[in-house]
Coordinates of C-alpha atoms in Angstrom, one line a residue:
Chain A
M1 CA 41.8 79.4 105.7
G2 CA 39.4 82.1 104.4
F3 CA 35.7 82.2 105.0
I4 CA 35.3 81.6 101.3
E5 CA 38.1 79.6 99.8
L6 CA 38.7 78.6 96.1
N7 CA 41.7 76.5 95.2
Q8 CA 42.5 76.0 91.5
V9 CA 38.9 76.0 90.6
S10 CA 37.7 75.4 87.0
F11 CA 34.2 75.0 85.7
L12 CA 33.1 73.7 82.3
Y13 CA 29.3 74.0 81.6
R14 CA 27.8 70.8 80.1
G15 CA 27.8 71.1 76.3
S16 CA 30.4 73.9 76.3
K17 CA 33.9 73.5 74.9
T18 CA 35.6 76.3 76.9
K19 CA 35.9 76.6 80.6
A20 CA 33.8 79.4 82.1
I21 CA 36.3 79.9 84.8
S22 CA 39.8 78.3 85.0
N23 CA 42.2 77.8 87.8
L24 CA 40.8 80.4 90.1
S25 CA 42.3 80.6 93.5
L26 CA 41.2 83.2 96.1
S27 CA 40.4 83.6 99.7
I28 CA 37.8 86.0 101.1
E29 CA 37.7 86.8 104.8
Q30 CA 34.7 87.5 106.9
G31 CA 33.6 91.2 106.8
E32 CA 35.3 92.0 103.5
F33 CA 33.6 94.0 100.8
V34 CA 34.8 92.6 97.5
G35 CA 33.9 94.0 94.1
I36 CA 34.2 91.8 91.0
I37 CA 34.6 93.5 87.7
G38 CA 35.4 92.5 84.1
P39 CA 33.9 92.3 80.7
T40 CA 30.7 90.2 80.0
G41 CA 31.7 86.5 79.6
A42 CA 34.6 86.9 82.0
G43 CA 33.1 84.3 84.3
K44 CA 31.9 86.6 87.1
S45 CA 28.5 85.0 87.5
T46 CA 29.9 81.5 87.2
L47 CA 32.2 82.4 90.1
C48 CA 29.2 83.4 92.2
W49 CA 27.3 80.2 91.3
V50 CA 30.3 78.0 92.1
I51 CA 30.6 79.6 95.6
I52 CA 27.0 78.8 96.4
G53 CA 27.2 75.3 94.7
V54 CA 24.5 76.1 92.1
A55 CA 27.2 75.1 89.7
P56 CA 27.6 72.1 89.4
Q57 CA 24.6 71.0 91.5
I58 CA 21.9 72.8 89.5
L59 CA 23.7 74.3 86.5
L60 CA 25.4 71.1 85.4
G61 CA 29.0 70.8 84.3
K62 CA 32.4 69.7 85.4
L63 CA 34.0 71.3 88.4
S64 CA 37.6 70.8 89.3
G65 CA 39.6 72.1 92.3
E66 CA 38.2 72.9 95.7
V67 CA 35.6 75.5 96.8
S68 CA 34.4 75.9 100.3
V69 CA 32.3 78.3 102.4
K70 CA 32.8 78.3 106.1
G71 CA 34.6 75.0 105.7
L72 CA 31.8 73.3 103.8
A73 CA 32.6 72.0 100.3
S74 CA 30.2 74.0 98.0
N75 CA 29.9 71.2 95.4
K76 CA 29.0 68.5 98.0
T77 CA 26.9 70.4 100.4
P78 CA 23.2 70.8 99.6
V79 CA 22.6 74.3 98.0
A80 CA 19.8 74.9 100.5
Q81 CA 22.3 74.6 103.3
I82 CA 24.9 76.9 101.7
A83 CA 22.0 79.3 101.0
Q84 CA 21.6 79.8 104.7
I85 CA 25.2 81.1 104.9
V86 CA 25.3 82.9 101.5
G87 CA 22.4 85.0 100.1
L88 CA 22.3 85.8 96.4
V89 CA 20.5 88.7 94.7
Q90 CA 20.6 88.8 90.9
Q91 CA 20.1 91.3 88.1
D92 CA 16.3 91.0 87.7
A93 CA 14.7 91.2 91.1
E94 CA 11.3 90.6 89.6
V95 CA 12.0 87.0 88.8
Q96 CA 12.6 86.2 92.4
L97 CA 9.6 88.1 93.8
L98 CA 6.6 85.9 93.9
M99 CA 4.2 86.9 96.7
T100 CA 1.4 89.5 96.7
D101 CA 3.0 91.9 99.3
I102 CA 6.4 92.7 100.6
E103 CA 5.8 91.2 104.0
K104 CA 4.8 87.8 102.6
E105 CA 7.8 87.9 100.3
I106 CA 10.1 88.2 103.2
V107 CA 8.2 85.9 105.6
F108 CA 7.7 83.0 103.1
P109 CA 11.2 81.5 103.1
L110 CA 11.4 81.9 106.9
E111 CA 8.2 79.9 107.4
N112 CA 9.7 77.4 105.0
L113 CA 12.6 77.0 107.5
G114 CA 10.0 76.3 110.2
L115 CA 11.1 79.2 112.4
P116 CA 8.9 80.2 115.4
R117 CA 6.5 83.1 114.8
P118 CA 8.3 85.6 117.2
E119 CA 11.6 85.0 115.5
I120 CA 10.0 85.5 112.1
E121 CA 8.5 88.8 113.3
R122 CA 11.9 89.9 114.7
R123 CA 13.7 89.3 111.4
L124 CA 10.9 90.8 109.4
N125 CA 11.0 94.1 111.3
Y126 CA 14.8 94.2 111.3
V127 CA 15.2 93.8 107.5
L128 CA 12.2 96.2 106.7
D129 CA 14.0 98.9 108.7
L130 CA 17.3 98.1 107.2
V131 CA 16.1 98.5 103.6
N132 CA 13.8 101.4 104.7
L133 CA 10.5 99.8 103.4
R134 CA 8.5 99.5 106.6
S135 CA 5.8 101.9 105.4
N136 CA 5.4 99.9 102.2
R137 CA 5.2 96.5 103.9
L138 CA 1.7 95.6 102.6
R139 CA 2.2 96.9 99.1
H140 CA 2.3 94.5 96.1
P141 CA 5.8 94.3 94.7
F142 CA 4.4 95.2 91.3
Y143 CA 3.7 98.8 92.4
L144 CA 7.2 99.4 93.6
S145 CA 10.0 101.3 91.8
G146 CA 12.9 99.3 90.4
G147 CA 15.1 100.4 93.3
Q148 CA 12.5 99.4 95.8
K149 CA 12.0 96.0 94.2
Q150 CA 15.7 95.4 94.3
R151 CA 15.7 96.4 98.0
V152 CA 12.9 93.9 98.6
A153 CA 15.0 91.2 97.0
V154 CA 17.9 92.2 99.3
A155 CA 15.6 92.2 102.3
A156 CA 14.3 88.7 101.5
A157 CA 17.9 87.5 101.2
L158 CA 18.9 89.2 104.4
A159 CA 16.0 87.8 106.4
M160 CA 17.7 84.4 106.1
E161 CA 20.5 86.0 108.1
P162 CA 23.3 84.9 105.7
E163 CA 26.8 85.8 106.7
V164 CA 27.7 86.6 103.1
L165 CA 25.6 88.5 100.6
I166 CA 26.4 88.2 96.9
L167 CA 24.9 90.9 94.6
D168 CA 25.3 89.8 91.0
E169 CA 24.7 92.9 88.8
A170 CA 21.9 93.7 91.1
T171 CA 21.8 97.4 90.0
S172 CA 22.1 97.1 86.2
E173 CA 18.4 97.7 85.5
L174 CA 18.1 100.6 88.0
D175 CA 18.1 104.3 87.4
P176 CA 21.1 106.1 88.9
I177 CA 19.4 106.9 92.2
G178 CA 18.0 103.4 92.6
A179 CA 21.5 102.0 92.0
E180 CA 22.9 104.4 94.6
E181 CA 20.3 103.1 97.1
V182 CA 21.4 99.5 96.6
H183 CA 25.1 100.5 96.9
N184 CA 24.5 102.5 100.0
L185 CA 22.7 99.5 101.5
A186 CA 25.6 97.2 100.7
G187 CA 27.9 99.7 102.4
L188 CA 25.7 99.7 105.5
L189 CA 25.6 95.9 105.6
K190 CA 29.4 95.8 105.5
N191 CA 29.5 98.1 108.5
E192 CA 27.2 95.6 110.2
G193 CA 29.9 92.9 109.7
K194 CA 28.4 91.1 106.7
T195 CA 30.7 89.9 103.9
I196 CA 29.7 91.5 100.6
I197 CA 30.6 90.2 97.2
M198 CA 29.4 92.6 94.4
V199 CA 29.6 91.9 90.7
E200 CA 29.2 95.3 89.1
H201 CA 29.7 97.3 85.8
N202 CA 29.0 100.6 87.7
I203 CA 32.6 101.3 88.8
D204 CA 31.8 104.8 90.1
E205 CA 29.5 103.4 92.7
L206 CA 31.6 100.4 93.5
A207 CA 34.6 102.6 94.3
R208 CA 32.7 104.1 97.3
H209 CA 32.4 101.0 99.4
A210 CA 34.6 98.1 98.2
D211 CA 37.7 97.3 100.1
R212 CA 39.1 95.0 97.5
I213 CA 38.6 94.6 93.7
I214 CA 39.0 91.4 91.7
V215 CA 39.3 91.9 88.0
M216 CA 38.3 88.9 85.8
N217 CA 38.9 88.3 82.1
D218 CA 38.4 85.2 80.0
G219 CA 37.6 83.0 83.0
E220 CA 40.7 84.1 84.9
I221 CA 41.5 86.5 87.7
V222 CA 43.8 89.1 86.1
R223 CA 44.1 91.4 89.1
D224 CA 43.2 91.2 92.8
G225 CA 44.1 94.0 95.2
R226 CA 43.0 97.0 97.2
T227 CA 40.3 99.1 95.5
R228 CA 42.4 102.2 95.2
E229 CA 45.4 100.4 93.8
I230 CA 43.3 98.5 91.2
L231 CA 41.1 101.5 90.1
S232 CA 44.1 103.8 89.8
D233 CA 45.4 101.7 87.0
I234 CA 43.4 103.6 84.3
D235 CA 45.3 102.3 81.2
F236 CA 44.9 98.7 82.4
L237 CA 41.1 99.1 83.0
I238 CA 40.5 100.8 79.7
H239 CA 42.5 98.2 77.9
L240 CA 40.1 95.6 79.3
G241 CA 37.1 97.6 78.2
I242 CA 36.2 98.8 81.8
Y243 CA 35.3 102.4 82.3
P244 CA 37.1 103.8 85.4
P245 CA 35.4 106.4 87.7
Q246 CA 35.3 109.6 85.8
V247 CA 36.9 111.6 88.6
T248 CA 39.8 109.2 88.6
Q249 CA 40.2 109.7 84.9
V250 CA 40.4 113.4 85.3
A251 CA 43.0 113.2 88.0
Y252 CA 45.0 110.7 85.9
R253 CA 45.0 113.0 82.9
L254 CA 46.1 116.0 85.0
M255 CA 48.9 113.9 86.5
K256 CA 50.1 112.8 83.1
D257 CA 50.1 116.5 82.0
G258 CA 52.4 117.2 85.0
L259 CA 49.9 119.2 86.9
L260 CA 49.7 117.1 90.0
P261 CA 53.4 116.5 90.9
N262 CA 52.5 115.2 94.4
L263 CA 50.0 112.7 93.3
H264 CA 51.2 109.1 93.4
A265 CA 50.1 107.0 90.4
S266 CA 48.7 104.2 92.6
R267 CA 46.8 106.6 94.9
M268 CA 44.3 108.3 92.6
P269 CA 41.1 109.9 94.0
L270 CA 38.2 107.5 93.5
T271 CA 35.1 109.5 94.6
L272 CA 33.8 112.9 93.9
E273 CA 34.5 114.1 97.4
E274 CA 38.2 112.9 97.3
A275 CA 38.7 114.5 93.8
V276 CA 37.2 117.8 94.9
Q277 CA 39.4 117.9 98.0
M278 CA 42.5 116.9 96.1
L279 CA 42.1 119.2 93.1
S280 CA 41.0 122.2 95.1
E281 CA 43.7 122.0 97.7
E282 CA 46.7 120.2 96.0
G283 CA 47.5 116.6 96.1
E284 CA 49.6 115.5 99.1
K285 CA 47.4 116.4 102.0
L286 CA 44.7 113.9 101.1
Y287 CA 46.8 110.8 101.4
D288 CA 49.1 111.6 104.4
Chain B
M1 CA 12.1 124.4 57.2
T2 CA 11.3 120.7 56.9
E3 CA 8.4 119.1 58.7
P4 CA 9.3 117.6 62.1
V5 CA 9.4 113.8 62.2
V6 CA 7.8 113.7 65.6
Q7 CA 5.3 116.2 66.9
V8 CA 3.6 115.7 70.2
E9 CA 0.9 118.1 71.3
N10 CA -0.8 118.2 74.7
L11 CA -0.4 114.4 75.1
Y12 CA -2.2 112.7 78.0
F13 CA -2.2 109.0 78.4
R14 CA -3.9 106.7 80.9
Y15 CA -3.5 102.9 81.0
P16 CA -6.9 101.1 81.1
A17 CA -8.2 100.5 84.6
R18 CA -5.9 103.2 86.1
T19 CA -7.0 106.4 87.6
D20 CA -3.7 108.3 87.3
F21 CA -2.1 109.5 84.1
A22 CA 1.1 107.8 82.8
L23 CA 1.8 110.8 80.6
E24 CA 0.5 114.4 81.3
D25 CA 0.6 117.4 79.1
I26 CA 3.6 116.4 76.9
N27 CA 4.7 118.8 74.2
L28 CA 7.6 117.9 72.1
T29 CA 9.1 118.3 68.6
I30 CA 11.8 116.2 67.0
E31 CA 13.4 117.2 63.7
Q32 CA 14.7 114.9 61.0
G33 CA 18.3 113.8 61.8
E34 CA 18.3 114.4 65.6
F35 CA 20.0 112.1 68.1
L36 CA 18.4 112.3 71.4
A37 CA 18.1 110.4 74.7
I38 CA 15.0 110.2 76.9
I39 CA 16.1 109.7 80.6
G40 CA 14.2 109.5 83.9
Q41 CA 13.6 107.3 86.8
N42 CA 12.1 103.8 86.5
G43 CA 8.4 104.5 86.1
S44 CA 8.7 108.1 85.0
G45 CA 7.0 107.5 81.6
K46 CA 9.9 107.0 79.2
T47 CA 8.7 103.8 77.6
T48 CA 5.1 104.9 77.6
L49 CA 6.1 108.0 75.7
I50 CA 8.2 106.2 73.0
K51 CA 5.4 103.6 72.5
H52 CA 3.3 106.6 71.2
F53 CA 5.9 107.2 68.5
N54 CA 5.2 103.8 66.8
G55 CA 1.5 103.7 67.6
L56 CA 1.8 100.8 70.1
L57 CA -0.1 103.2 72.4
K58 CA -2.6 105.9 71.2
P59 CA -3.2 109.2 73.1
T60 CA -6.0 109.3 75.7
Q61 CA -6.0 113.1 74.9
G62 CA -3.9 115.2 72.6
K63 CA -2.2 114.4 69.4
V64 CA 1.0 112.6 68.2
T65 CA 2.1 113.3 64.6
I66 CA 4.7 111.1 62.9
C67 CA 6.1 112.3 59.6
G68 CA 3.0 114.4 59.1
K69 CA 0.5 111.7 60.0
D70 CA -1.7 111.6 63.0
T71 CA -1.1 108.3 64.8
G72 CA -4.6 108.3 66.2
N73 CA -6.0 107.2 62.8
L74 CA -3.1 105.1 61.6
P75 CA -2.6 101.4 62.0
T76 CA 0.6 100.4 63.8
S77 CA 1.6 98.4 60.7
E78 CA 1.6 101.7 58.7
L79 CA 3.8 103.4 61.3
A80 CA 6.2 100.5 61.3
K81 CA 7.4 101.7 57.9
Q82 CA 8.5 105.0 59.4
V83 CA 9.4 104.0 62.9
G84 CA 11.7 101.2 63.9
Y85 CA 11.5 100.0 67.5
V86 CA 14.3 98.0 69.1
F87 CA 13.1 96.3 72.3
Q88 CA 15.1 96.5 75.5
N89 CA 15.7 92.7 75.5
P90 CA 16.6 91.4 72.0
D91 CA 15.2 88.0 73.0
H92 CA 11.8 89.6 73.1
Q93 CA 11.8 90.2 69.4
I94 CA 14.0 87.5 67.9
F95 CA 12.1 84.4 66.8
A96 CA 13.3 83.2 63.4
E97 CA 15.3 80.0 62.6
T98 CA 18.2 81.8 61.0
V99 CA 19.8 85.2 61.1
R100 CA 18.9 85.8 57.5
D101 CA 15.2 84.9 58.0
E102 CA 15.1 87.1 61.1
I103 CA 16.2 90.1 59.1
A104 CA 14.0 89.4 56.0
F105 CA 10.9 89.0 58.1
G106 CA 10.1 92.7 58.6
P107 CA 10.5 93.9 55.0
R108 CA 8.6 90.9 53.7
N109 CA 5.8 91.6 56.1
L110 CA 5.7 95.2 54.9
G111 CA 5.2 93.8 51.3
F112 CA 8.6 94.8 49.9
P113 CA 9.5 93.2 46.6
P114 CA 12.0 90.2 46.8
E115 CA 14.9 92.1 45.3
R116 CA 14.6 94.9 47.8
I117 CA 14.3 92.4 50.7
E118 CA 17.5 90.7 49.4
K119 CA 19.3 94.0 49.0
N120 CA 18.3 95.4 52.4
T121 CA 19.2 92.1 54.1
N122 CA 22.7 92.0 52.7
L123 CA 23.2 95.7 53.4
V124 CA 22.3 95.5 57.1
L125 CA 24.2 92.2 57.6
E126 CA 27.3 94.0 56.5
E127 CA 26.4 97.2 58.4
M128 CA 25.9 95.3 61.7
A129 CA 28.9 93.0 61.2
L130 CA 26.7 89.9 61.1
L131 CA 27.8 88.4 57.7
D132 CA 29.6 85.6 59.4
T133 CA 26.5 84.5 61.3
V134 CA 24.1 84.5 58.4
G135 CA 23.1 80.8 58.5
Q136 CA 23.2 80.5 62.3
M137 CA 20.3 80.2 64.7
P138 CA 19.9 83.6 66.4
F139 CA 19.9 82.1 69.9
Q140 CA 23.5 80.7 69.3
L141 CA 24.8 84.3 69.0
S142 CA 26.3 86.2 71.8
R143 CA 24.3 88.8 73.6
G144 CA 26.0 91.7 71.7
Q145 CA 25.4 89.9 68.4
R146 CA 21.7 89.3 69.2
Q147 CA 21.4 93.0 70.1
R148 CA 22.9 93.9 66.7
L149 CA 20.6 91.4 65.0
A150 CA 17.6 93.1 66.7
V151 CA 18.8 96.5 65.3
A152 CA 19.5 94.9 61.9
S153 CA 16.1 93.4 61.5
V154 CA 14.5 96.8 62.3
L155 CA 16.9 98.7 59.9
A156 CA 16.0 96.3 57.0
M157 CA 12.5 98.0 57.0
E158 CA 14.2 101.3 56.2
P159 CA 12.7 103.3 59.0
S160 CA 13.5 107.0 59.1
I161 CA 13.1 107.0 62.9
L162 CA 14.9 104.5 65.0
I163 CA 13.9 104.0 68.6
I164 CA 16.1 101.9 70.9
D165 CA 14.8 101.2 74.4
E166 CA 17.6 100.7 76.9
P167 CA 20.3 99.4 74.4
T168 CA 22.9 98.8 77.1
T169 CA 21.3 96.9 79.9
G170 CA 23.4 94.0 81.0
Q171 CA 26.2 94.9 78.7
D172 CA 29.7 96.0 79.7
W173 CA 31.3 99.3 78.7
K174 CA 33.0 98.0 75.6
E175 CA 29.7 96.5 74.2
S176 CA 27.7 99.5 75.2
T177 CA 30.0 102.0 73.5
A178 CA 30.2 99.8 70.4
L179 CA 26.4 99.8 70.2
M180 CA 26.1 103.5 70.8
E181 CA 28.9 104.1 68.1
L182 CA 26.7 102.1 65.7
V183 CA 23.7 104.3 66.5
R184 CA 25.9 107.4 66.0
Q185 CA 26.8 106.1 62.5
L186 CA 23.1 105.4 61.7
N187 CA 22.4 108.9 62.8
Q188 CA 25.1 110.3 60.6
N189 CA 23.5 108.4 57.7
G190 CA 20.4 110.4 58.2
H191 CA 18.3 108.3 60.7
T192 CA 16.6 110.1 63.5
C193 CA 17.7 108.2 66.6
I194 CA 16.0 108.1 70.0
V195 CA 17.4 106.1 72.9
T196 CA 16.2 105.6 76.4
T197 CA 18.9 104.7 78.9
H198 CA 20.0 104.9 82.6
N199 CA 23.7 105.2 81.7
M200 CA 24.4 108.9 81.9
N201 CA 28.1 108.5 81.0
L202 CA 27.0 107.1 77.6
V203 CA 24.4 109.8 77.1
S204 CA 27.1 112.4 77.7
L205 CA 29.6 110.8 75.3
F206 CA 27.2 110.3 72.4
V207 CA 23.9 112.2 72.5
R208 CA 23.3 115.8 71.6
R209 CA 19.8 116.4 73.1
V210 CA 18.4 115.1 76.3
I211 CA 14.8 114.9 77.4
V212 CA 14.1 114.3 81.1
M213 CA 10.9 112.7 82.3
R214 CA 9.6 113.1 85.8
S215 CA 6.4 111.7 87.2
A216 CA 4.6 111.4 83.9
R217 CA 5.7 114.9 82.7
L218 CA 8.3 116.3 80.4
F219 CA 10.6 117.9 83.0
M220 CA 13.6 119.1 81.0
D221 CA 14.5 119.3 77.3
G222 CA 17.8 120.7 76.0
Q223 CA 21.3 120.2 74.8
T224 CA 23.1 117.5 76.7
Q225 CA 25.6 119.8 78.5
D226 CA 22.9 122.3 79.4
V227 CA 20.7 119.6 81.0
F228 CA 23.6 117.9 82.9
R229 CA 24.7 121.3 84.3
E230 CA 21.5 121.6 86.2
V231 CA 22.6 119.2 89.0
G232 CA 20.0 120.3 91.6
K233 CA 17.1 120.1 89.3
L234 CA 18.1 116.7 87.9
L235 CA 18.3 115.3 91.4
T236 CA 14.7 116.1 92.0
A237 CA 14.0 113.9 88.9
G238 CA 16.1 111.1 90.4
I239 CA 18.9 111.6 88.0
K240 CA 22.5 111.9 88.9
P241 CA 24.5 113.5 86.1
P242 CA 27.9 112.1 85.1
E243 CA 30.5 112.8 87.9
V244 CA 32.6 115.1 85.6
Y245 CA 29.7 117.6 85.8
L246 CA 29.6 117.4 89.6
L247 CA 33.3 117.8 89.8
A248 CA 33.4 120.7 87.3
Q249 CA 30.6 122.5 89.2
Q250 CA 32.6 122.3 92.4
L251 CA 36.0 123.3 90.9
I252 CA 35.0 125.9 88.3
P253 CA 32.6 128.7 89.4
G254 CA 30.1 129.4 86.7
F255 CA 31.1 126.4 84.6
H256 CA 29.2 126.7 81.3
P257 CA 30.4 124.2 78.7
D258 CA 29.5 124.5 75.1
K259 CA 29.6 120.8 74.4
P260 CA 29.1 117.6 76.4
V261 CA 31.8 117.1 79.0
T262 CA 34.1 114.1 79.1
P263 CA 37.0 113.4 81.6
D264 CA 39.5 114.5 79.0
I265 CA 37.6 117.7 78.2
L266 CA 37.4 118.6 81.9
A267 CA 41.1 117.8 82.4
D268 CA 41.9 120.1 79.4
T269 CA 39.8 122.9 80.9
L270 CA 41.5 122.5 84.3
S271 CA 44.9 122.5 82.6
H272 CA 44.1 125.8 80.8
L273 CA 42.8 127.4 83.9
S274 CA 46.0 126.5 85.8
E275 CA 48.2 127.8 83.0
A276 CA 46.2 131.0 82.9
A277 CA 46.6 131.4 86.7
E278 CA 50.4 131.2 86.5

């Protein structure tokens, strides 16, 4: 049994005629970094909400099948309890920032939990260092850049010490460097043993850190596999309206033109570093 | 030589109650029929700059001239006839009960005669592929349709300049390219089009001229491929060019493209180089 487990899960929002997700089955192990991609309306956010229990407990509708996190049924366990295991950061960090400085923002939910002061201090210092915002700890969130705000939202989620962190299009309003900051942070957290689930349109960045990619379309999982295998399938991604990493597209074209005879179709370069190495030295060495 | 549609001279702007400038010493000329992108980090001054083009903001110092008229003396309503502004979030501008009313509101407000309102409404409904939705409530439409409705209601006012602030936030690649394709068509029909965006891949695929803002200043201004080639300089402005430019720079010494680079174009270039080497 996986840490997160979905078995034949469907969800129909109240008032809607079509299921937002239908018959999803998947299992996520502790410590995995899973990227979820797909066109808008594919059901990616609904999947996140079903995992935390927000759907159907807060966003009303009809759930069928079984969802569990660490053995707890998501639809029957209070959301507040699941939220201590799974943290969620959404697209617009501003809507979740409500205090007058970063420190208060992070401390507020911990005080709510009734944690003792030394424990709150310890967690505060730990997450401020992790997201590299210690020197800004007394600033008003309003004066932070987009990337910094998003990092505050991540820090606030992490201070709850969740075992899983879900980032649902958390970088879509950020400039390229801000987006990279959030992705690098997600990679760091994975190395610290957290389970990361990242819904993302920015495939170039996702390719750097994700172990596994789930592709959704029309409420269903259409592919689920290792990152390299999924992102190497250029024709499939483009058919779905997903823009693959540019360097992968270049290698794919060269392979189709017969220029990279040693390159295997399921083992394309995904990052700039890999592409440079492969294209400047010749294919096979990279993947031996 | 025709008159530029936008002329910015020594523009400085400070928000009330702030000591620092949000824009400093901006000089810029935009000609009729251009298609350009303004890029830069969050907070670099992009939106503050484009709000000077439709008079939502007036210079603290310096001068902004739109189609020959100084915005300093011009009411925003007057500028609205020349400059269409599509907000980042379509839901910030949509308010009417039906799609048709939403589109007709702008031209009616500008005092267009009824026949012209009718004609423009029908034209943009067709142009924006919204004919099927005409009697619906705007909030029943999909996000992509609402975005097109926002563009349509601005177009119905016949602006010569179209400004679109972050057209692709929260949209997937297919929707984003469809919207940019639409802007390209409008540009080909003679509109001057200005977009702000963080999506460099889209900029590279669609836009001919790029302006980079950094810390309230105009930092770079040039043809798309020339701006994206300057990788080191862009990084200091917090911008990462599309990966094909980074790849090209590492594989091809002295890489100097004469048009914006796409994965296919780079693959072609590498193919030719390898043929030449054999």
